[in-house]
Coordinates of C-alpha atoms in Angstrom, one line a residue:
Chain A
M1 CA 8.4 9.2 12.4
I2 CA 8.1 12.8 11.1
L3 CA 8.4 13.3 7.4
R4 CA 10.7 16.1 6.3
R5 CA 11.2 15.6 2.6
I6 CA 8.7 14.3 0.2
L7 CA 8.9 13.3 -3.4
I8 CA 5.8 14.2 -5.3
A9 CA 5.5 11.5 -8.1
N10 CA 2.9 13.4 -10.0
R11 CA 2.3 16.6 -11.9
G12 CA -0.2 19.4 -12.6
E13 CA -2.7 20.8 -10.2
I14 CA -2.5 17.9 -7.7
A15 CA 1.3 18.4 -7.4
V16 CA 0.8 22.1 -6.7
R17 CA -2.0 21.2 -4.2
I18 CA 0.3 18.7 -2.3
M19 CA 3.0 21.4 -2.2
R20 CA 0.7 23.8 -0.5
T21 CA 0.1 21.5 2.5
C22 CA 3.8 20.5 2.6
E23 CA 4.8 24.2 2.7
R24 CA 2.4 24.8 5.6
L25 CA 3.7 21.8 7.5
G26 CA 7.3 22.7 6.9
I27 CA 8.0 19.7 4.7
E28 CA 10.5 20.0 1.9
T29 CA 9.2 19.0 -1.6
V30 CA 11.0 17.4 -4.5
L31 CA 8.9 17.1 -7.6
A32 CA 9.7 14.2 -9.9
A33 CA 9.1 15.8 -13.3
S34 CA 9.2 14.4 -16.8
D35 CA 11.1 16.3 -19.5
A36 CA 7.9 18.1 -20.6
D37 CA 7.3 19.3 -17.0
L38 CA 10.7 20.5 -16.0
E39 CA 9.7 24.2 -16.3
S40 CA 6.1 23.7 -15.3
V41 CA 4.4 25.8 -12.6
A42 CA 4.6 22.8 -10.3
A43 CA 8.3 22.5 -11.0
R44 CA 8.9 26.1 -10.2
R45 CA 6.9 26.0 -7.0
A46 CA 8.6 22.9 -5.7
D47 CA 11.6 23.3 -3.4
H48 CA 13.5 21.0 -5.8
V49 CA 12.9 19.1 -9.0
I50 CA 14.4 15.9 -10.1
R51 CA 14.2 14.6 -13.7
L52 CA 12.1 11.5 -13.9
G53 CA 12.5 10.6 -17.5
P54 CA 11.2 11.3 -21.0
S55 CA 7.9 13.0 -21.5
P56 CA 5.7 10.0 -22.3
A57 CA 4.1 8.9 -19.1
S58 CA 5.1 5.3 -19.7
A59 CA 8.8 6.4 -19.5
S60 CA 8.3 8.7 -16.5
Y61 CA 5.2 8.9 -14.3
L62 CA 4.2 5.3 -15.0
N63 CA 7.7 3.9 -14.7
V64 CA 8.2 2.3 -11.2
P65 CA 12.0 1.9 -11.4
A66 CA 12.4 5.5 -12.6
V67 CA 10.2 6.8 -9.8
I68 CA 12.1 4.8 -7.2
A69 CA 15.5 5.8 -8.6
A70 CA 14.4 9.5 -8.5
A71 CA 13.2 9.1 -4.9
R72 CA 16.5 7.5 -3.9
A73 CA 18.6 10.1 -5.7
A74 CA 16.5 12.9 -4.1
A75 CA 17.0 11.3 -0.6
V76 CA 13.4 11.7 0.4
D77 CA 11.7 10.2 3.4
A78 CA 8.4 9.6 1.6
L79 CA 6.6 9.6 -1.7
H80 CA 3.2 11.1 -2.4
P81 CA 1.8 9.5 -5.6
G82 CA -1.1 11.9 -6.1
Y83 CA -4.0 10.5 -8.2
G84 CA -3.9 8.5 -11.5
F85 CA -0.5 7.3 -12.7
L86 CA 1.0 4.9 -10.1
S87 CA -1.1 6.1 -7.2
E88 CA -2.8 2.7 -6.6
N89 CA 0.1 0.6 -7.8
A90 CA 1.0 -2.1 -5.3
D91 CA 4.4 -2.6 -6.9
L92 CA 5.4 1.0 -6.3
A93 CA 4.2 0.7 -2.7
H94 CA 6.3 -2.5 -2.3
A95 CA 9.3 -0.9 -3.9
C96 CA 9.1 2.1 -1.6
A97 CA 9.0 -0.1 1.4
A98 CA 12.1 -2.0 0.1
A99 CA 13.9 1.3 -0.4
G100 CA 13.1 2.5 3.0
I101 CA 10.7 5.2 1.7
V102 CA 7.3 5.8 3.2
F103 CA 4.5 5.4 0.6
I104 CA 1.8 7.9 1.4
G105 CA -1.1 5.7 0.8
P106 CA -2.6 2.3 1.8
T107 CA -0.6 -0.8 2.4
P108 CA 0.4 -3.0 -0.6
P109 CA -2.2 -5.7 0.4
Q110 CA -4.9 -3.1 0.6
L111 CA -4.0 -1.7 -2.8
A112 CA -4.0 -5.2 -4.3
A113 CA -7.4 -6.0 -2.6
V114 CA -9.2 -3.0 -4.1
G115 CA -7.3 -2.8 -7.3
D116 CA -8.8 -6.0 -8.4
K117 CA -12.5 -5.1 -8.8
L118 CA -13.7 -8.6 -8.4
R119 CA -11.8 -9.0 -5.1
A120 CA -13.1 -5.7 -4.0
R121 CA -16.6 -6.9 -4.8
A122 CA -16.0 -10.0 -2.7
Y123 CA -14.8 -7.9 0.2
A124 CA -17.9 -5.7 -0.2
V125 CA -20.1 -8.8 0.1
A126 CA -18.1 -10.0 3.1
A127 CA -18.6 -6.6 4.7
A128 CA -22.4 -6.9 4.1
L129 CA -22.5 -4.1 1.5
P130 CA -25.1 -4.4 -1.3
V131 CA -23.7 -5.2 -4.7
L132 CA -25.4 -5.4 -8.1
P133 CA -26.5 -8.8 -9.2
G134 CA -23.6 -10.2 -11.4
G135 CA -20.2 -11.8 -11.1
D136 CA -17.1 -12.9 -13.1
V137 CA -17.4 -14.2 -16.6
S138 CA -14.7 -16.6 -17.8
S139 CA -16.4 -17.5 -21.1
L140 CA -19.1 -16.4 -23.5
D141 CA -21.3 -19.3 -22.4
A142 CA -20.9 -18.3 -18.7
A143 CA -21.6 -14.7 -19.6
A144 CA -24.8 -15.6 -21.4
V145 CA -26.1 -17.7 -18.5
L146 CA -25.2 -14.9 -16.0
A147 CA -26.7 -12.1 -18.2
A148 CA -29.9 -14.1 -18.6
H149 CA -30.0 -14.6 -14.9
V150 CA -29.5 -10.9 -13.9
G151 CA -31.6 -9.6 -16.8
Y152 CA -30.7 -7.3 -19.7
P153 CA -29.4 -4.6 -20.0
V154 CA -26.1 -5.6 -18.4
L155 CA -22.8 -3.8 -18.0
I156 CA -19.4 -5.5 -18.7
K157 CA -16.6 -4.1 -16.7
A158 CA -12.8 -4.6 -16.4
V159 CA -11.5 -6.4 -13.3
G160 CA -8.2 -4.6 -13.6
G161 CA -9.2 -0.9 -13.5
G162 CA -11.9 1.7 -13.9
G163 CA -12.3 5.1 -15.7
G164 CA -14.7 3.7 -18.3
R165 CA -12.1 1.7 -20.1
G166 CA -13.1 -1.9 -20.8
M167 CA -16.7 -1.0 -19.9
R168 CA -19.5 -2.0 -22.3
Q169 CA -23.3 -1.8 -22.0
V170 CA -25.2 -4.7 -23.5
G171 CA -28.9 -4.3 -24.2
S172 CA -29.8 -7.8 -25.5
P173 CA -28.3 -11.3 -25.9
E174 CA -27.4 -10.7 -29.6
G175 CA -24.9 -8.0 -28.6
L176 CA -23.2 -9.9 -25.9
S177 CA -20.5 -11.7 -27.9
E178 CA -19.2 -8.6 -29.6
A179 CA -19.3 -6.5 -26.5
L180 CA -17.5 -9.1 -24.5
D181 CA -14.7 -9.3 -27.1
L182 CA -14.3 -5.5 -27.2
A183 CA -14.4 -5.2 -23.4
I184 CA -11.7 -7.9 -23.0
A185 CA -9.5 -6.3 -25.7
E186 CA -9.9 -2.8 -24.1
A187 CA -9.2 -4.1 -20.6
A188 CA -6.1 -6.0 -21.7
A189 CA -4.8 -2.9 -23.5
A190 CA -5.6 -0.4 -20.7
F191 CA -4.7 -2.5 -17.6
G192 CA -2.7 -5.5 -18.9
D193 CA -5.5 -7.6 -17.5
P194 CA -8.1 -9.1 -19.8
R195 CA -10.5 -10.3 -17.1
V196 CA -14.0 -8.8 -17.1
Y197 CA -17.1 -9.1 -15.0
L198 CA -20.7 -8.4 -15.5
E199 CA -23.4 -6.6 -13.5
R200 CA -26.9 -5.5 -14.0
Y201 CA -27.1 -2.1 -15.7
V202 CA -28.9 0.6 -13.8
A203 CA -30.6 2.9 -16.2
S204 CA -31.5 5.7 -13.8
G205 CA -28.6 6.0 -11.4
R206 CA -26.6 8.5 -9.6
H207 CA -22.9 8.2 -8.9
I208 CA -22.5 8.9 -5.2
E209 CA -19.3 8.2 -3.2
V210 CA -18.2 8.3 0.4
Q211 CA -14.8 9.6 1.5
I212 CA -13.2 7.5 4.2
L213 CA -10.0 7.9 6.2
G214 CA -8.4 5.3 8.3
D215 CA -5.2 4.9 10.4
G216 CA -5.0 1.1 10.1
Q217 CA -7.4 0.6 13.0
A218 CA -10.0 3.4 13.3
V219 CA -11.9 4.4 10.1
V220 CA -14.2 7.4 9.8
H221 CA -16.3 8.7 6.9
L222 CA -16.2 12.3 5.7
G223 CA -19.5 12.4 4.0
T224 CA -20.9 11.9 0.5
R225 CA -20.0 13.4 -2.8
D226 CA -22.3 13.4 -5.9
C227 CA -20.4 13.0 -9.1
S228 CA -23.2 12.2 -11.5
I229 CA -22.3 14.9 -14.1
Q230 CA -20.1 12.8 -16.3
R231 CA -19.1 12.4 -19.9
R232 CA -18.0 8.9 -20.9
Y233 CA -17.5 8.0 -17.3
Q234 CA -15.2 11.1 -16.8
K235 CA -16.5 13.4 -14.0
L236 CA -17.1 17.1 -14.9
I237 CA -18.8 18.4 -11.7
E238 CA -18.7 17.1 -8.2
E239 CA -20.4 18.3 -5.1
A240 CA -20.6 17.5 -1.4
P241 CA -22.9 16.5 0.2
A242 CA -24.9 14.6 -2.4
P243 CA -28.1 16.7 -2.7
K244 CA -31.7 15.3 -2.5
L245 CA -30.7 12.0 -0.9
P246 CA -33.1 10.5 1.7
R247 CA -31.5 10.9 5.1
A248 CA -31.7 7.1 5.8
V249 CA -30.0 6.3 2.5
R250 CA -27.2 8.8 3.2
E251 CA -26.6 7.4 6.7
H252 CA -26.7 3.8 5.5
M253 CA -24.3 4.6 2.7
Q254 CA -21.8 6.4 4.9
D255 CA -21.9 3.6 7.5
A256 CA -21.5 1.0 4.8
A257 CA -18.4 2.8 3.4
A258 CA -16.8 3.1 6.9
S259 CA -17.6 -0.6 7.6
F260 CA -15.9 -1.6 4.3
G261 CA -12.9 0.4 5.4
R262 CA -12.9 -1.3 8.8
H263 CA -13.2 -4.7 7.2
L264 CA -9.8 -3.9 5.4
A265 CA -8.3 -2.3 8.5
Y266 CA -7.8 0.6 6.0
R267 CA -4.9 3.0 6.3
G268 CA -5.0 6.3 4.4
L269 CA -7.6 8.1 2.3
G270 CA -10.0 6.2 0.2
T271 CA -13.3 6.6 -1.6
V272 CA -16.1 4.0 -1.7
E273 CA -18.1 4.5 -4.9
F274 CA -21.8 3.6 -5.0
L275 CA -24.4 3.6 -7.7
Y276 CA -27.7 4.9 -6.3
D277 CA -30.8 3.6 -8.1
C278 CA -33.2 6.5 -7.8
L279 CA -36.3 4.4 -8.7
R280 CA -35.7 1.7 -6.1
E281 CA -34.1 4.1 -3.6
E282 CA -31.3 1.5 -3.2
F283 CA -27.6 1.7 -3.5
Y284 CA -24.9 -0.7 -4.6
F285 CA -21.2 -0.9 -4.1
L286 CA -19.2 -0.2 -7.3
E287 CA -15.6 0.0 -6.4
M288 CA -13.1 1.6 -4.0
N289 CA -10.4 4.1 -5.0
A290 CA -7.4 3.9 -2.7
R291 CA -6.0 7.4 -3.3
I292 CA -6.7 11.1 -3.0
Q293 CA -9.2 12.1 -5.6
V294 CA -9.5 15.0 -8.0
E295 CA -12.7 16.0 -6.3
H296 CA -11.4 16.0 -2.7
P297 CA -11.7 19.8 -2.3
V298 CA -15.5 19.6 -2.0
T299 CA -15.1 17.3 1.0
E300 CA -12.5 19.6 2.5
G301 CA -15.0 22.4 1.9
I302 CA -17.7 20.8 4.0
C303 CA -15.7 19.1 6.7
G304 CA -12.9 21.7 7.2
L305 CA -10.0 19.1 7.0
D306 CA -6.9 19.2 4.9
L307 CA -7.0 15.8 3.4
V308 CA -3.4 15.8 2.2
E309 CA -2.4 16.6 5.7
C310 CA -4.5 13.7 6.9
Q311 CA -2.7 11.4 4.5
I312 CA 0.7 12.6 5.7
R313 CA -0.2 12.2 9.4
V314 CA -1.5 8.7 8.9
A315 CA 1.6 7.8 6.8
E316 CA 3.8 9.0 9.6
G317 CA 2.1 6.3 11.7
R318 CA 0.0 8.6 13.8
P319 CA -3.6 7.7 14.9
L320 CA -6.4 9.8 13.4
G321 CA -6.7 11.9 16.5
F322 CA -10.5 12.3 16.1
T323 CA -13.6 10.2 16.0
Q324 CA -16.6 10.1 13.8
R325 CA -18.5 12.3 16.3
D326 CA -15.8 15.0 15.9
V327 CA -16.5 15.2 12.1
R328 CA -18.8 18.1 11.5
F329 CA -20.3 19.1 8.2
D330 CA -20.9 22.7 7.2
G331 CA -22.7 23.9 4.2
H332 CA -22.3 22.7 0.6
A333 CA -19.5 22.7 -1.9
I334 CA -19.4 22.3 -5.7
E335 CA -16.4 21.8 -8.0
C336 CA -16.2 22.3 -11.8
R337 CA -13.3 20.8 -13.7
I338 CA -11.8 23.1 -16.3
N339 CA -10.2 21.0 -19.0
A340 CA -8.1 22.0 -22.0
E341 CA -10.6 20.7 -24.5
D342 CA -12.6 22.1 -27.4
W343 CA -15.9 21.0 -26.2
V344 CA -17.8 22.3 -29.2
R345 CA -15.6 20.1 -31.4
D346 CA -16.4 16.9 -29.6
F347 CA -14.1 17.7 -26.7
R348 CA -11.0 17.6 -28.8
P349 CA -7.9 17.9 -26.6
S350 CA -6.3 21.3 -26.9
P351 CA -2.7 21.3 -25.8
G352 CA -0.5 24.4 -26.2
R353 CA 0.7 27.5 -24.4
V354 CA -1.7 29.4 -22.2
T355 CA -1.5 33.2 -22.9
R356 CA -4.0 34.5 -20.4
A357 CA -5.2 32.9 -17.2
I358 CA -7.5 34.8 -14.8
F359 CA -9.2 33.1 -11.9
A360 CA -11.8 34.3 -9.5
V361 CA -11.1 35.0 -5.9
G362 CA -13.5 35.8 -3.1
E363 CA -15.5 34.5 -0.2
G364 CA -16.1 30.8 -0.5
I365 CA -14.1 30.5 -3.7
R366 CA -11.2 28.2 -4.2
V367 CA -9.3 27.5 -7.4
D368 CA -6.7 24.7 -7.6
T369 CA -4.7 25.1 -10.7
H370 CA -1.3 24.7 -12.4
I371 CA -2.0 27.2 -15.0
E372 CA -0.8 30.8 -15.3
P373 CA 0.2 32.9 -18.3
G374 CA 3.0 31.1 -20.2
A375 CA 2.2 27.7 -18.9
E376 CA 2.3 24.8 -21.3
V377 CA -0.4 22.2 -21.5
P378 CA 1.7 19.3 -22.7
P379 CA 0.1 16.8 -25.1
Y380 CA 1.2 13.8 -23.1
Y381 CA -1.1 13.9 -20.0
D382 CA -4.6 14.6 -19.0
S383 CA -6.3 17.8 -19.9
L384 CA -7.2 19.1 -16.4
M385 CA -6.2 22.7 -16.1
A386 CA -8.1 24.0 -13.0
K387 CA -10.8 23.2 -10.5
V388 CA -13.1 26.0 -9.6
I389 CA -14.7 25.2 -6.2
A390 CA -17.4 27.2 -4.4
H391 CA -18.5 26.7 -0.8
G392 CA -21.6 28.2 0.6
R393 CA -23.9 27.9 3.7
D394 CA -26.2 25.9 1.5
R395 CA -26.4 24.6 -2.1
T396 CA -28.1 27.8 -3.4
Q397 CA -25.3 30.0 -2.1
A398 CA -22.6 27.6 -3.4
L399 CA -24.3 27.6 -6.8
E400 CA -24.5 31.4 -6.8
R401 CA -20.9 31.8 -5.9
L402 CA -19.8 29.2 -8.5
S403 CA -21.7 30.9 -11.3
G404 CA -20.2 34.2 -10.4
A405 CA -16.7 32.7 -10.1
L406 CA -16.9 30.9 -13.5
A407 CA -18.0 34.1 -15.2
R408 CA -14.9 35.9 -13.9
C409 CA -12.5 33.2 -15.1
E410 CA -10.7 33.6 -18.4
I411 CA -8.3 31.2 -20.2
E412 CA -6.8 32.0 -23.6
G413 CA -4.2 30.3 -25.7
V414 CA -5.9 26.9 -25.5
S415 CA -9.5 25.9 -25.6
S416 CA -11.2 25.3 -22.3
T417 CA -14.5 23.9 -20.9
L418 CA -15.2 27.2 -19.0
S419 CA -18.1 28.2 -21.1
L420 CA -19.5 24.7 -21.0
Q421 CA -19.3 24.6 -17.2
E422 CA -21.1 28.0 -17.0
A423 CA -23.9 26.7 -19.1
L424 CA -24.1 23.4 -17.1
V425 CA -24.1 25.1 -13.7
G426 CA -26.8 27.5 -15.0
S427 CA -29.0 24.7 -16.4
P428 CA -32.4 24.1 -14.6
G429 CA -31.7 20.4 -14.1
F430 CA -28.4 20.9 -12.4
A431 CA -29.7 23.8 -10.4
A432 CA -32.6 21.6 -9.1
G433 CA -30.0 19.0 -8.0
G434 CA -30.0 15.2 -7.8
V435 CA -29.6 14.5 -11.6
T436 CA -28.6 11.0 -12.9
T437 CA -25.5 10.0 -14.8
D438 CA -27.3 10.4 -18.2
Y439 CA -28.0 14.1 -17.5
F440 CA -24.9 15.4 -19.3
R441 CA -25.7 13.5 -22.5
R442 CA -29.2 14.8 -22.6
F443 CA -28.0 18.3 -21.7
L444 CA -25.7 18.3 -24.8
E445 CA -28.4 16.9 -27.1
D446 CA -30.9 19.4 -25.9
R447 CA -28.8 22.4 -26.6
P448 CA -29.7 24.1 -29.9
A449 CA -26.7 24.2 -32.2
A450 CA -26.8 28.1 -32.2
E451 CA -26.0 28.0 -28.5
H452 CA -22.8 26.1 -29.1
I453 CA -20.4 28.9 -28.7
G454 CA -16.9 28.1 -27.5
Chain B
M1 CA 4.9 29.5 -3.6
D2 CA 2.5 32.3 -4.1
L3 CA -0.2 33.4 -1.7
T4 CA -3.0 30.9 -0.8
D5 CA -6.7 31.7 -1.4
D6 CA -6.9 32.3 2.3
D7 CA -4.1 34.9 2.2
V8 CA -5.8 36.6 -0.8
R9 CA -9.1 36.7 0.9
A10 CA -7.5 38.4 3.9
I11 CA -6.1 41.0 1.5
L12 CA -9.5 41.4 -0.2
R13 CA -11.2 42.1 3.1
L14 CA -8.9 45.1 3.5
L15 CA -9.4 46.2 -0.1
E16 CA -13.2 45.8 0.0
T17 CA -13.5 48.9 2.2
S18 CA -11.0 50.9 0.1
P19 CA -11.6 52.8 -3.2
F20 CA -8.9 50.7 -4.9
S21 CA -9.8 48.3 -7.6
D22 CA -6.3 46.9 -8.5
L23 CA -3.5 45.5 -6.5
E24 CA -0.2 44.3 -7.8
L25 CA 2.3 42.5 -5.7
E26 CA 5.7 41.4 -6.8
T27 CA 8.3 39.4 -5.0
P28 CA 11.3 37.5 -6.3
E29 CA 9.2 34.4 -6.1
F30 CA 5.9 35.5 -7.7
R31 CA 3.7 38.3 -9.1
L32 CA 0.1 38.6 -8.1
T33 CA -2.5 40.9 -9.7
L34 CA -5.8 41.4 -8.0
H35 CA -8.6 43.2 -10.0
R36 CA -12.1 44.2 -8.9
T37 CA -14.8 43.6 -11.5
E38 CA -18.5 44.4 -11.2
T39 CA -19.3 40.9 -9.9
G40 CA -16.2 40.3 -7.8
W41 CA -12.5 39.9 -7.7
T42 CA -10.1 38.1 -9.9
R43 CA -6.5 37.1 -9.6
E44 CA -3.7 36.6 -12.0
S45 CA -0.6 34.8 -10.8
A46 CA 2.9 34.3 -12.2
T47 CA 5.6 32.2 -10.6
S48 CA 8.9 34.1 -11.2
R49 CA 11.1 31.6 -9.5
P50 CA 13.0 29.2 -11.8
A51 CA 12.8 25.5 -11.2
H52 CA 15.6 24.2 -9.0
V53 CA 16.5 21.0 -10.8
L54 CA 18.6 18.5 -8.9
P55 CA 21.1 17.1 -11.3
R56 CA 20.4 13.4 -11.7
A57 CA 23.2 11.0 -11.1
T58 CA 24.9 9.9 -14.3
A59 CA 24.2 6.4 -15.7
P60 CA 26.6 4.3 -13.6
E61 CA 25.6 6.2 -10.5
L62 CA 22.0 5.5 -11.3
A63 CA 22.8 1.8 -11.6
E64 CA 24.1 2.0 -8.1
A65 CA 21.1 3.9 -7.0
V66 CA 18.7 1.2 -8.0
I67 CA 20.6 -1.6 -6.2
P68 CA 17.9 -3.4 -4.2
A69 CA 17.8 -2.1 -0.7
Q70 CA 19.2 -4.4 1.9
V71 CA 16.8 -3.5 4.5
S72 CA 13.6 -5.3 5.5
P73 CA 10.4 -3.4 5.3
T74 CA 10.2 -3.3 9.1
Q75 CA 13.6 -1.8 9.4
A76 CA 12.6 0.6 6.6
L77 CA 9.8 2.0 8.7
E78 CA 12.2 3.0 11.5
P79 CA 13.3 6.6 11.6
R80 CA 16.2 7.2 9.2
S81 CA 19.5 8.7 10.2
D82 CA 19.8 12.4 9.8
V83 CA 20.8 13.7 6.4
V84 CA 23.3 16.5 6.5
D85 CA 23.9 19.1 3.7
V86 CA 27.4 19.7 2.4
R87 CA 27.4 23.3 1.2
T88 CA 29.9 25.0 -1.0
P89 CA 32.4 27.1 1.0
L90 CA 32.3 29.8 -1.7
P91 CA 30.4 30.4 -4.9
G92 CA 32.2 28.8 -7.7
T93 CA 32.6 25.9 -10.1
F94 CA 32.1 22.5 -8.5
Y95 CA 34.2 19.6 -9.6
R96 CA 33.6 16.1 -8.5
A97 CA 37.1 14.8 -9.5
P98 CA 40.6 16.0 -8.8
K99 CA 41.2 16.4 -12.5
P100 CA 39.3 15.9 -15.8
G101 CA 39.0 12.2 -16.5
A102 CA 40.0 11.1 -13.0
P103 CA 37.5 9.0 -11.0
P104 CA 35.2 11.2 -8.7
F105 CA 36.2 11.7 -5.1
V106 CA 33.0 10.0 -4.0
E107 CA 30.0 8.3 -5.5
L108 CA 26.4 7.8 -4.2
G109 CA 26.8 5.4 -1.2
T110 CA 30.5 6.1 -0.6
Q111 CA 31.3 5.8 3.1
V112 CA 33.0 9.0 4.2
G113 CA 34.6 10.5 7.4
A114 CA 34.4 14.1 8.6
D115 CA 37.7 15.0 6.9
T116 CA 37.1 13.1 3.6
V117 CA 37.4 15.4 0.5
V118 CA 34.2 15.0 -1.5
G119 CA 34.8 17.6 -4.1
I120 CA 36.5 20.8 -5.2
V121 CA 35.1 24.3 -5.7
E122 CA 37.0 26.6 -8.0
T123 CA 36.6 30.3 -7.2
M124 CA 38.7 32.9 -9.0
K125 CA 41.3 30.3 -10.0
L126 CA 41.6 29.0 -6.5
M127 CA 40.8 25.4 -5.7
N128 CA 39.0 24.8 -2.4
S129 CA 38.6 21.3 -1.1
V130 CA 35.2 20.5 0.2
Y131 CA 35.1 18.1 3.2
A132 CA 32.2 15.9 4.2
G133 CA 32.2 17.4 7.6
I134 CA 30.5 14.4 9.2
A135 CA 30.9 10.6 9.1
G136 CA 28.3 8.8 7.0
R137 CA 27.3 7.7 3.5
V138 CA 26.8 10.0 0.4
A139 CA 23.1 10.0 0.1
E140 CA 22.7 12.5 -2.7
I141 CA 24.9 14.4 -5.1
C142 CA 23.1 17.7 -5.8
L143 CA 25.2 19.3 -8.4
G144 CA 26.7 17.9 -11.6
D145 CA 30.4 18.0 -12.3
A146 CA 31.7 21.4 -13.5
S147 CA 28.4 23.1 -12.7
F148 CA 28.2 26.4 -11.0
A149 CA 27.5 26.4 -7.2
R150 CA 25.8 29.5 -6.0
Q151 CA 26.6 31.0 -2.6
G152 CA 25.6 28.5 0.0
A153 CA 24.5 25.9 -2.6
V154 CA 24.1 22.3 -1.3
L155 CA 26.6 20.1 -3.2
M156 CA 25.8 16.8 -1.5
R157 CA 23.9 15.3 1.3
I158 CA 25.5 12.8 3.7
A159 CA 23.3 10.3 5.6
A160 CA 25.1 10.6 9.0
D161 CA 26.0 7.3 10.7
R162 CA 23.9 6.4 13.6
A163 CA 25.5 7.4 16.9

């Protein structure tokens, strides 16, 4: 079928991003907006807006019955869930099917399979992907035995979700009991699922992921992304392809991701996350994200595809229309997330009204944003204001363009991480490429206090 | 929607060879300001268009709207029947009921024929009946009772019966 009218069950920059593709494809958009977002830039750019519910996400963007009621009232053919919120929620996908609405994403069983991290781990093992030594822990005794077996330090993780919540690093047997309790409590609060599992902790690792795309039969990979610049498991900078990765490792990783997708007969866009152990030159499956990701533009930059269009085409029931051999990579792309945070004051959130918003334009520069003068950054949702993306023929040119672009951007009215990103992109470690996930912590510690200018 | 980065780059390629360092573009939809700095160009965008909010059905209608679908998932994946707009014949005030307090002409899901009256639009004290125009089921009510319908505004959408 051909989709003509799509409900965007999301907000912010990704809502605007989805609209761009819909507009190009001649698809009408209806934005499901909470009360706080009824006058947002996304709402004013959508063809129509439908009220989703009160401002708190639990009453709007996370409310499955409210989203379905909005979709029905708006008489849409399909629903795009964006990222975050209900994007990987099997109940929403089920409810869409029951309401005769196409869910632009994987099938409910696929969402369920990867949403449960332990099940995803079992699928990875079945698909012959390397995983870290570890497994599920049902009691403190079981955890102690397993931790002793894999060796400290270990990392306790939530079965029900990611993003750093419910995640605890444990250095020695003495700390295990307390960390386990905290992780279980956090996991229960964040995901409504107290189950946790345990894996060996890799001290010097890089977060490298592979974009995959499937039509339910064929699955291709769209290359690697390096997302090792993180703060508390939140990504700050992403790039494609992952720099300084041995060619054999890259190819093995890409093949492993595609093979994992084929094992699931995956339909839609997904990301297979790996931890790359730099010392051992080995990689391990971490988890799979069954949605479009914040950092998708760097992949679009190097492979020339519109990933939202790919999602829509696959959701329409069409085959991919190209094979792995048709996927060509060109150059390098880097993305910086610009958040409404006062990074000098421990990244304190900075909601409010934006008074000035100037972004760079130029060759190889792309800015995805929902911010313009007068825009509100509501206190209810995440702090992402813009993504500044630079593409170049190689990493050096991409970095050059990114530095220049960041220097030309200005946001006033709320605090932003622009100046932090300028400093990070200009730091020798990042410029050299291939840093590990502890780089950002060290970067902050090493900066003299005098340089902390917001 | 304002211009894409690609559109802007095309404009910049023209400007690069010109002596100009500022460009302002204004349409009813958006305003775009391009500015040349020593290190490159910047843009400032403003979306002028107001949000077009579809009025949500009132509470009882919503209750109807969330009745579990009576289609199986396989049927649901089949192409859906066409949805046809019912537009206001004239700009004016849209009423969903024949008089205040009376039950509405139609609700979400009401089965209608081509000549079923689905609402009234009042323009300069004149009441104009609005007809469904096609046989089907009311799939969406786009304007609230007593709200103003602009020229050509869509009042409702009818999911046409399959031929």
